Amino acid sequence: MFEKRRPGAVLFDRDGTLIRDVPYNGDPARVEPMPGAVEALGRLRRADVPVAVVTNQSGVAKGLLSPDEMDQVNAKVEELLGPFDAWAICVHDDADGCTCRKPAPGLVIRAAAVLDVSPRDCVVVGDIGRDMEAARAAGARGILVPTLVTLQEEIQQAAEVADDLTDVVDRVLSDAEAPVGAVSAPWARAMGWSRW
Ligand SMILES: [Mg+2]
Ligand SMILES: [Zn+2]
């Protein structure tokens, strides 16, 4: 009963969470890890916790970024931060009405499915309200790491707020009584994705 409950996976937002947010960036040379990202990921990997990326890339739908450029940026992310166990990417825009673009839960559910864990056993880490809404909708535990662009309202509404990625990993690896997702989403299994 008091056994430490390790998460099934930790799913990270990319821009503003793992790397500095450079809007619609297609240039690998501009990829810069956020403070503590390398260390945080290293601790999770050493603890055998799968790590994944769940990222909105609407620049592709907008034509501001080619899929190839996006792939090159993601390759640079792995070069700097190490390999991820899964990538779930939404390349749509709001008007597409897809089921994957955060705040929809599709990316979280898809990453969990690829990793063969329940979304309810996942932690979602992000810098804005959309990330936290996606976590909540999927039944996952959301942890907000605010940056300068995070709105006060998003901080107030977050179920859990961490100072930085070091704090996130401290919480994830030590919280025996971590809140587990209270929302179940049985409909989620039926959802489809065009790219992940
Ligand atoms: Mg972000
Ligand atoms: Zn999408």
CSV table of C-alpha atoms and ligand atoms in Angstrom, one decimal:
chain,number,residue,atom,x,y,z
A,1,MET,CA,0.0,0.0,0.0
A,2,PHE,CA,2.8,2.4,0.8
A,3,GLU,CA,4.9,1.1,-2.0
A,4,LYS,CA,6.3,3.9,-4.2
A,5,ARG,CA,4.3,4.2,-7.3
A,6,ARG,CA,6.5,4.8,-10.3
A,7,PRO,CA,4.8,6.3,-13.3
A,8,GLY,CA,4.3,4.2,-16.4
A,9,ALA,CA,5.9,6.9,-18.5
A,10,VAL,CA,6.6,10.7,-18.4
A,11,LEU,CA,5.4,12.5,-21.5
A,12,PHE,CA,7.0,15.9,-22.2
A,13,ASP,CA,5.8,18.8,-24.2
A,14,ARG,CA,8.7,19.8,-26.5
A,15,ASP,CA,8.7,23.6,-27.0
A,16,GLY,CA,9.1,25.6,-23.9
A,17,THR,CA,9.5,22.4,-21.8
A,18,LEU,CA,12.4,20.3,-23.2
A,19,ILE,CA,13.8,22.9,-25.4
A,20,ARG,CA,13.6,26.7,-25.7
A,21,ASP,CA,10.5,27.8,-27.6
A,22,VAL,CA,11.4,29.1,-31.0
A,23,PRO,CA,8.1,29.4,-32.8
A,24,TYR,CA,7.8,27.3,-35.9
A,25,ASN,CA,11.5,26.5,-35.8
A,26,GLY,CA,12.8,24.4,-38.7
A,27,ASP,CA,16.4,25.0,-38.0
A,28,PRO,CA,18.2,22.3,-36.0
A,29,ALA,CA,21.0,24.8,-35.1
A,30,ARG,CA,18.5,26.8,-33.0
A,31,VAL,CA,17.6,23.8,-30.8
A,32,GLU,CA,18.6,24.6,-27.2
A,33,PRO,CA,17.7,22.4,-24.2
A,34,MET,CA,15.9,24.0,-21.3
A,35,PRO,CA,17.8,24.2,-18.0
A,36,GLY,CA,18.0,20.8,-16.3
A,37,ALA,CA,16.5,18.9,-19.2
A,38,VAL,CA,19.5,16.7,-19.9
A,39,GLU,CA,19.8,15.8,-16.2
A,40,ALA,CA,16.1,15.2,-15.7
A,41,LEU,CA,15.8,12.9,-18.6
A,42,GLY,CA,18.9,11.0,-17.4
A,43,ARG,CA,17.4,10.4,-14.0
A,44,LEU,CA,14.2,9.1,-15.5
A,45,ARG,CA,16.0,6.8,-17.9
A,46,ARG,CA,18.2,5.4,-15.1
A,47,ALA,CA,15.0,4.8,-13.1
A,48,ASP,CA,13.7,2.8,-16.1
A,49,VAL,CA,10.8,5.2,-16.6
A,50,PRO,CA,10.0,5.5,-20.3
A,51,VAL,CA,10.1,9.1,-21.6
A,52,ALA,CA,8.2,10.4,-24.6
A,53,VAL,CA,7.5,13.7,-26.4
A,54,VAL,CA,3.9,14.9,-27.1
A,55,THR,CA,4.1,18.0,-29.3
A,56,ASN,CA,1.9,20.3,-31.3
A,57,GLN,CA,3.6,21.4,-34.5
A,58,SER,CA,0.9,23.5,-36.3
A,59,GLY,CA,3.7,25.1,-38.3
A,60,VAL,CA,3.4,22.1,-40.6
A,61,ALA,CA,-0.3,22.7,-41.2
A,62,LYS,CA,0.4,26.4,-41.7
A,63,GLY,CA,3.1,25.7,-44.2
A,64,LEU,CA,5.7,27.5,-42.1
A,65,LEU,CA,7.6,24.3,-41.5
A,66,SER,CA,8.1,21.3,-43.8
A,67,PRO,CA,7.8,17.8,-42.3
A,68,ASP,CA,11.4,17.2,-43.2
A,69,GLU,CA,12.5,20.3,-41.3
A,70,MET,CA,10.5,19.2,-38.3
A,71,ASP,CA,12.1,15.8,-38.5
A,72,GLN,CA,15.6,17.4,-38.6
A,73,VAL,CA,14.7,19.5,-35.5
A,74,ASN,CA,13.5,16.4,-33.7
A,75,ALA,CA,16.6,14.5,-34.6
A,76,LYS,CA,18.6,17.4,-33.1
A,77,VAL,CA,16.5,17.2,-29.9
A,78,GLU,CA,17.5,13.5,-29.6
A,79,GLU,CA,21.1,14.3,-30.3
A,80,LEU,CA,21.1,16.8,-27.5
A,81,LEU,CA,18.7,15.1,-25.0
A,82,GLY,CA,19.1,11.4,-25.9
A,83,PRO,CA,16.6,9.0,-27.4
A,84,PHE,CA,12.9,9.1,-26.5
A,85,ASP,CA,10.8,5.9,-26.3
A,86,ALA,CA,8.0,7.5,-28.3
A,87,TRP,CA,7.2,10.7,-30.2
A,88,ALA,CA,3.6,11.7,-30.6
A,89,ILE,CA,3.3,14.7,-32.9
A,90,CYS,CA,0.2,16.7,-34.1
A,91,VAL,CA,0.9,18.5,-37.4
A,92,HIS,CA,-2.6,20.0,-37.6
A,93,ASP,CA,-4.0,23.4,-36.7
A,94,ASP,CA,-7.0,24.4,-34.6
A,95,ALA,CA,-9.3,24.6,-37.7
A,96,ASP,CA,-8.5,21.0,-38.7
A,97,GLY,CA,-10.6,19.7,-35.7
A,98,CYS,CA,-8.3,16.8,-35.2
A,99,THR,CA,-8.3,14.7,-32.0
A,100,CYS,CA,-4.6,15.0,-31.4
A,101,ARG,CA,-3.8,18.7,-31.1
A,102,LYS,CA,-3.5,19.6,-27.4
A,103,PRO,CA,-5.7,20.4,-25.5
A,104,ALA,CA,-7.3,17.3,-27.0
A,105,PRO,CA,-6.0,14.1,-25.4
A,106,GLY,CA,-5.0,12.2,-28.5
A,107,LEU,CA,-1.2,12.7,-28.3
A,108,VAL,CA,-1.2,11.5,-24.6
A,109,ILE,CA,-3.3,8.5,-25.4
A,110,ARG,CA,-1.2,7.6,-28.5
A,111,ALA,CA,2.1,7.9,-26.7
A,112,ALA,CA,0.7,5.8,-23.8
A,113,ALA,CA,-0.5,3.2,-26.3
A,114,VAL,CA,2.9,3.0,-28.1
A,115,LEU,CA,4.6,2.5,-24.7
A,116,ASP,CA,1.9,0.0,-23.6
A,117,VAL,CA,1.0,1.8,-20.5
A,118,SER,CA,-2.3,3.3,-19.3
A,119,PRO,CA,-2.6,7.1,-19.8
A,120,ARG,CA,-3.7,7.1,-16.1
A,121,ASP,CA,-0.2,5.9,-15.2
A,122,CYS,CA,1.4,8.7,-17.2
A,123,VAL,CA,2.7,12.1,-16.1
A,124,VAL,CA,2.4,14.9,-18.7
A,125,VAL,CA,4.8,17.8,-18.3
A,126,GLY,CA,4.2,21.0,-20.1
A,127,ASP,CA,4.5,24.8,-20.0
A,128,ILE,CA,1.0,25.9,-20.9
A,129,GLY,CA,-2.7,25.2,-20.1
A,130,ARG,CA,-3.1,23.2,-23.3
A,131,ASP,CA,-0.7,20.6,-22.0
A,132,MET,CA,-2.5,20.3,-18.7
A,133,GLU,CA,-5.9,20.1,-20.3
A,134,ALA,CA,-4.7,17.3,-22.6
A,135,ALA,CA,-3.4,15.5,-19.5
A,136,ARG,CA,-6.6,15.9,-17.6
A,137,ALA,CA,-8.7,14.8,-20.6
A,138,ALA,CA,-6.6,11.6,-20.9
A,139,GLY,CA,-6.8,10.9,-17.2
A,140,ALA,CA,-3.0,11.5,-16.8
A,141,ARG,CA,-1.2,13.5,-14.1
A,142,GLY,CA,-0.3,16.9,-15.4
A,143,ILE,CA,2.6,18.9,-14.0
A,144,LEU,CA,3.0,22.5,-15.2
A,145,VAL,CA,6.5,24.0,-15.4
A,146,PRO,CA,5.7,27.7,-16.0
A,147,THR,CA,7.9,29.9,-18.2
A,148,LEU,CA,7.7,33.6,-18.9
A,149,VAL,CA,5.0,32.9,-21.5
A,150,THR,CA,2.8,30.9,-19.2
A,151,LEU,CA,-0.4,32.8,-18.2
A,152,GLN,CA,-1.2,33.4,-14.5
A,153,GLU,CA,-4.6,31.9,-15.2
A,154,GLU,CA,-2.9,28.7,-16.5
A,155,ILE,CA,-0.8,28.5,-13.4
A,156,GLN,CA,-3.8,29.0,-11.1
A,157,GLN,CA,-5.8,26.3,-12.9
A,158,ALA,CA,-3.0,23.7,-13.0
A,159,ALA,CA,-3.5,20.7,-10.7
A,160,GLU,CA,0.2,20.7,-10.0
A,161,VAL,CA,3.0,23.2,-10.6
A,162,ALA,CA,6.7,22.5,-10.5
A,163,ASP,CA,9.6,25.0,-10.3
A,164,ASP,CA,11.6,23.3,-13.0
A,165,LEU,CA,12.4,20.0,-14.6
A,166,THR,CA,14.5,19.0,-11.6
A,167,ASP,CA,11.5,19.5,-9.4
A,168,VAL,CA,9.4,17.5,-11.7
A,169,VAL,CA,11.6,14.5,-11.5
A,170,ASP,CA,11.9,14.9,-7.7
A,171,ARG,CA,8.1,14.7,-7.5
A,172,VAL,CA,7.7,11.9,-10.0
A,173,LEU,CA,10.3,9.6,-8.5
A,174,SER,CA,9.5,10.2,-4.9
A,175,ASP,CA,5.8,10.8,-4.6
A,176,ALA,CA,4.3,7.6,-3.2
A,177,GLU,CA,1.0,9.3,-2.9
A,178,ALA,CA,0.9,11.0,-6.2
A,179,PRO,CA,-2.5,11.9,-7.4
A,180,VAL,CA,-3.7,9.6,-10.1
A,181,GLY,CA,-5.9,10.7,-12.9
A,182,ALA,CA,-9.5,10.7,-11.7
A,183,VAL,CA,-11.0,11.1,-15.2
A,184,SER,CA,-11.5,8.0,-17.2
A,185,ALA,CA,-11.9,8.3,-21.0
A,186,PRO,CA,-13.2,5.0,-22.3
A,187,TRP,CA,-14.0,6.7,-25.7
A,188,ALA,CA,-10.4,7.6,-26.1
A,189,ARG,CA,-9.4,4.1,-27.3
A,190,ALA,CA,-11.5,4.5,-30.3
A,191,MET,CA,-9.7,7.6,-31.5
A,192,GLY,CA,-7.4,7.7,-34.5
A,193,TRP,CA,-4.4,9.7,-35.4
A,194,SER,CA,-3.0,10.7,-38.8
A,195,ARG,CA,0.5,11.1,-37.5
A,196,TRP,CA,2.3,10.5,-34.2
B,1,MG,MG,5.1,24.2,-24.9
B,2,ZN,ZN,-3.7,16.7,-34.8
